[in-house]
Amino acid sequence: MKGKALILVDVQNDFCPGGSLAVPNGHEVVPPLNRMIAFAVRHRWDIFASRDWHPRQTKHFAEFGGIWPVHCVQGTRGAEFHPDLRLPNGYVRFQVISKGLGDADDYSAFDGGMRPEAEHLYVGGLATDYCVLSTVRAAIEHGHKVTLLTDACRAVNLKDGDGERAIEEMRAIGAMFATVEDVLREPATI
Ligand code: VGL
Ligand code: ZN
């Protein structure tokens, strides 16, 4: 494997303030991710944007036995990407990955069928302690190098400290950490 790819995890209205499963300050990931998207397009990286894309009835939701309030129901405004996220629509190396289509929780973008060819994945989005963590875990299991974009993710923190523990787990399994500014200053590679 060689090359780099950008993975944008679930930057959707329902995970941002005002949404039904709002991540505190979730919208703050948008400006750094927009800078990363522009950089990734310039360097011809593959770019994946995952989205939680649930049916109205799924065991993922509390009313059907899961733990979550209703969120990211297919076709609703809550399931749309944040309106300020500048997705590179029309860029040939850009792909949207939908996940959570059935009763499984599908936290990882790999659960939605994402199979990046690039060796090194740069990951940001929502939420650090669920879908970002699961995506990083799966990426490492699939043999990728992973850098978490620390200023471009936010945690739900259902339990106090979940975000911190997620970061610790990612460190323990070999993830690297960088801010978007760090990456933008790295020597350019494909
Ligand atoms: C997520 C909770 C439920 C996430 C998705 O995107 O992190 N969290 N479904
Ligand atoms: Zn979900």
Tab-separated table of C-alpha atoms and ligand atoms in Angstrom:
chain	number	residue	atom	x	y	z
A	1	MET	CA	0.000	0.000	0.000
A	2	LYS	CA	1.057	3.560	-0.634
A	3	GLY	CA	-0.455	7.018	-0.729
A	4	LYS	CA	-2.700	8.946	1.610
A	5	ALA	CA	-6.409	9.388	2.045
A	6	LEU	CA	-8.653	11.700	4.035
A	7	ILE	CA	-11.548	10.170	5.979
A	8	LEU	CA	-14.341	12.514	7.117
A	9	VAL	CA	-16.465	10.719	9.679
A	10	ASP	CA	-20.171	11.590	10.061
A	11	VAL	CA	-20.059	15.390	9.854
A	12	GLN	CA	-23.860	15.532	9.853
A	13	ASN	CA	-26.421	17.966	11.249
A	14	ASP	CA	-27.749	15.592	13.911
A	15	PHE	CA	-24.252	15.344	15.460
A	16	CYS	CA	-23.879	19.124	15.590
A	17	PRO	CA	-25.425	21.597	18.065
A	18	GLY	CA	-29.187	21.721	17.429
A	19	GLY	CA	-29.213	18.126	16.166
A	20	SER	CA	-30.894	15.185	17.882
A	21	LEU	CA	-27.605	13.582	19.010
A	22	ALA	CA	-25.554	16.732	19.278
A	23	VAL	CA	-21.861	16.363	20.021
A	24	PRO	CA	-20.743	19.351	22.130
A	25	ASN	CA	-19.048	21.803	19.755
A	26	GLY	CA	-19.386	19.293	16.924
A	27	HIS	CA	-19.649	22.069	14.329
A	28	GLU	CA	-16.101	23.180	15.210
A	29	VAL	CA	-14.672	20.336	13.154
A	30	VAL	CA	-15.925	21.967	9.957
A	31	PRO	CA	-13.328	24.750	9.395
A	32	PRO	CA	-10.266	22.505	9.944
A	33	LEU	CA	-11.823	19.759	7.822
A	34	ASN	CA	-12.475	22.256	5.028
A	35	ARG	CA	-8.774	23.123	5.048
A	36	MET	CA	-7.904	19.407	4.953
A	37	ILE	CA	-10.300	18.804	2.041
A	38	ALA	CA	-8.716	21.586	-0.030
A	39	PHE	CA	-5.246	20.221	0.754
A	40	ALA	CA	-6.237	16.627	-0.062
A	41	VAL	CA	-7.741	17.623	-3.416
A	42	ARG	CA	-4.610	19.599	-4.278
A	43	HIS	CA	-2.453	16.553	-3.538
A	44	ARG	CA	-4.779	14.104	-5.286
A	45	TRP	CA	-5.549	12.079	-2.165
A	46	ASP	CA	-8.597	9.843	-2.082
A	47	ILE	CA	-11.322	11.362	0.111
A	48	PHE	CA	-14.110	9.459	1.859
A	49	ALA	CA	-17.033	11.031	3.741
A	50	SER	CA	-18.967	8.555	5.855
A	51	ARG	CA	-22.522	9.232	6.921
A	52	ASP	CA	-24.807	7.582	9.434
A	53	TRP	CA	-27.810	6.689	7.258
A	54	HIS	CA	-30.419	4.964	9.391
A	55	PRO	CA	-33.899	3.727	8.581
A	56	ARG	CA	-36.623	5.194	10.864
A	57	GLN	CA	-36.890	1.856	12.648
A	58	THR	CA	-33.620	0.245	13.707
A	59	LYS	CA	-32.382	-1.550	16.812
A	60	HIS	CA	-29.727	1.185	16.942
A	61	PHE	CA	-32.408	3.530	18.373
A	62	ALA	CA	-33.541	3.432	22.022
A	63	GLU	CA	-37.206	2.902	21.150
A	64	PHE	CA	-36.286	-0.375	19.417
A	65	GLY	CA	-33.794	-1.636	21.999
A	66	GLY	CA	-30.650	0.381	21.245
A	67	ILE	CA	-29.058	3.188	23.230
A	68	TRP	CA	-29.459	6.200	20.935
A	69	PRO	CA	-32.136	8.796	20.305
A	70	VAL	CA	-33.439	8.883	16.747
A	71	HIS	CA	-30.769	10.464	14.534
A	72	CYS	CA	-29.550	10.598	10.938
A	73	VAL	CA	-32.682	9.083	9.428
A	74	GLN	CA	-32.250	8.676	5.665
A	75	GLY	CA	-33.526	11.659	3.724
A	76	THR	CA	-34.008	13.980	6.715
A	77	ARG	CA	-32.236	17.275	7.290
A	78	GLY	CA	-30.524	15.779	10.356
A	79	ALA	CA	-28.842	13.212	8.127
A	80	GLU	CA	-27.448	15.808	5.716
A	81	PHE	CA	-23.809	16.774	5.916
A	82	HIS	CA	-23.197	20.045	7.768
A	83	PRO	CA	-24.071	22.806	5.290
A	84	ASP	CA	-20.700	24.533	5.736
A	85	LEU	CA	-18.678	21.386	4.986
A	86	ARG	CA	-17.154	21.899	1.551
A	87	LEU	CA	-17.306	18.376	0.151
A	88	PRO	CA	-15.433	17.972	-3.141
A	89	ASN	CA	-18.480	16.900	-5.151
A	90	GLY	CA	-17.354	15.998	-8.646
A	91	TYR	CA	-13.778	15.169	-7.580
A	92	VAL	CA	-13.206	11.679	-9.006
A	93	ARG	CA	-11.381	10.438	-5.920
A	94	PHE	CA	-14.270	11.399	-3.603
A	95	GLN	CA	-16.723	8.829	-2.244
A	96	VAL	CA	-19.629	8.997	0.210
A	97	ILE	CA	-19.957	5.928	2.443
A	98	SER	CA	-23.385	5.255	3.955
A	99	LYS	CA	-23.570	3.042	7.034
A	100	GLY	CA	-26.143	1.992	9.605
A	101	LEU	CA	-28.629	0.881	6.960
A	102	GLY	CA	-29.854	-2.091	9.015
A	103	ASP	CA	-30.106	-3.069	12.669
A	104	ALA	CA	-26.350	-3.212	13.347
A	105	ASP	CA	-24.748	-0.220	15.047
A	106	ASP	CA	-22.201	0.238	12.227
A	107	TYR	CA	-19.973	2.746	13.966
A	108	SER	CA	-17.033	2.321	11.604
A	109	ALA	CA	-16.852	3.648	8.053
A	110	PHE	CA	-15.460	0.182	7.169
A	111	ASP	CA	-18.860	-1.217	8.270
A	112	GLY	CA	-20.309	0.842	5.416
A	113	GLY	CA	-17.979	-0.891	2.961
A	114	MET	CA	-15.188	1.700	2.852
A	115	ARG	CA	-11.991	0.027	1.607
A	116	PRO	CA	-9.327	2.685	1.081
A	117	GLU	CA	-6.375	1.729	-1.097
A	118	ALA	CA	-4.095	4.298	0.494
A	119	GLU	CA	-1.583	3.209	3.093
A	120	HIS	CA	-1.950	6.206	5.391
A	121	LEU	CA	-5.352	7.484	6.492
A	122	TYR	CA	-5.977	10.908	8.051
A	123	VAL	CA	-9.166	10.782	10.099
A	124	GLY	CA	-11.393	13.493	11.556
A	125	GLY	CA	-15.063	14.080	12.323
A	126	LEU	CA	-17.712	12.944	14.797
A	127	ALA	CA	-17.743	11.475	17.291
A	128	THR	CA	-14.266	10.805	18.685
A	129	ASP	CA	-15.530	8.201	21.156
A	130	TYR	CA	-17.774	6.257	18.725
A	131	CYS	CA	-17.518	6.395	14.966
A	132	VAL	CA	-14.079	7.988	14.818
A	133	LEU	CA	-12.666	5.474	17.321
A	134	SER	CA	-14.270	2.524	15.523
A	135	THR	CA	-13.021	3.742	12.162
A	136	VAL	CA	-9.486	4.127	13.514
A	137	ARG	CA	-9.602	0.654	15.088
A	138	ALA	CA	-10.808	-0.946	11.852
A	139	ALA	CA	-8.254	0.982	9.792
A	140	ILE	CA	-5.415	-0.332	11.945
A	141	GLU	CA	-6.849	-3.871	11.773
A	142	HIS	CA	-6.876	-3.500	7.976
A	143	GLY	CA	-3.168	-2.626	8.073
A	144	HIS	CA	-3.321	1.129	7.518
A	145	LYS	CA	-1.224	3.786	9.172
A	146	VAL	CA	-3.562	6.253	10.846
A	147	THR	CA	-3.239	9.861	11.881
A	148	LEU	CA	-6.051	11.317	13.976
A	149	LEU	CA	-6.660	14.993	13.221
A	150	THR	CA	-6.884	16.147	16.817
A	151	ASP	CA	-8.407	19.565	16.172
A	152	ALA	CA	-10.911	18.143	13.696
A	153	CYS	CA	-12.801	15.692	15.922
A	154	ARG	CA	-15.088	16.052	18.973
A	155	ALA	CA	-16.429	13.513	21.499
A	156	VAL	CA	-20.002	12.859	22.676
A	157	ASN	CA	-18.760	12.077	26.222
A	158	LEU	CA	-21.924	10.197	27.244
A	159	LYS	CA	-19.763	9.240	30.198
A	160	ASP	CA	-17.267	11.789	31.435
A	161	GLY	CA	-13.814	11.050	30.007
A	162	ASP	CA	-14.989	8.893	27.072
A	163	GLY	CA	-13.219	11.181	24.603
A	164	GLU	CA	-9.969	10.999	26.571
A	165	ARG	CA	-10.208	7.219	26.853
A	166	ALA	CA	-10.838	6.951	23.112
A	167	ILE	CA	-7.664	8.961	22.430
A	168	GLU	CA	-5.712	6.725	24.820
A	169	GLU	CA	-6.967	3.595	23.080
A	170	MET	CA	-6.029	4.998	19.678
A	171	ARG	CA	-2.557	5.805	20.987
A	172	ALA	CA	-2.216	2.284	22.421
A	173	ILE	CA	-3.062	0.611	19.111
A	174	GLY	CA	-0.575	2.731	17.190
A	175	ALA	CA	-2.459	5.739	15.840
A	176	MET	CA	-0.531	8.961	15.342
A	177	PHE	CA	-1.804	12.436	16.177
A	178	ALA	CA	-1.511	15.728	14.364
A	179	THR	CA	-3.412	18.969	13.956
A	180	VAL	CA	-4.559	20.005	10.507
A	181	GLU	CA	-1.952	22.782	10.579
A	182	ASP	CA	0.762	20.160	11.230
A	183	VAL	CA	-0.360	18.159	8.206
A	184	LEU	CA	-0.537	21.215	5.964
A	185	ARG	CA	3.093	21.931	6.842
A	186	GLU	CA	4.271	18.377	6.090
A	187	PRO	CA	6.331	17.963	2.914
A	188	ALA	CA	3.909	17.305	0.065
A	189	THR	CA	3.430	13.685	-0.979
A	190	ILE	CA	0.781	11.875	-2.938
B	1	VGL	C1	-22.426	7.830	16.087
B	1	VGL	C2	-23.675	7.321	17.928
B	1	VGL	C3	-24.618	6.698	17.153
B	1	VGL	C4	-21.218	8.489	15.521
B	1	VGL	C5	-23.353	7.187	15.298
B	1	VGL	O1	-21.236	8.871	14.332
B	1	VGL	O2	-20.231	8.643	16.264
B	1	VGL	N1	-22.587	7.872	17.403
B	1	VGL	N2	-24.444	6.631	15.832
B	2	ZN	ZN	-26.043	6.132	14.475
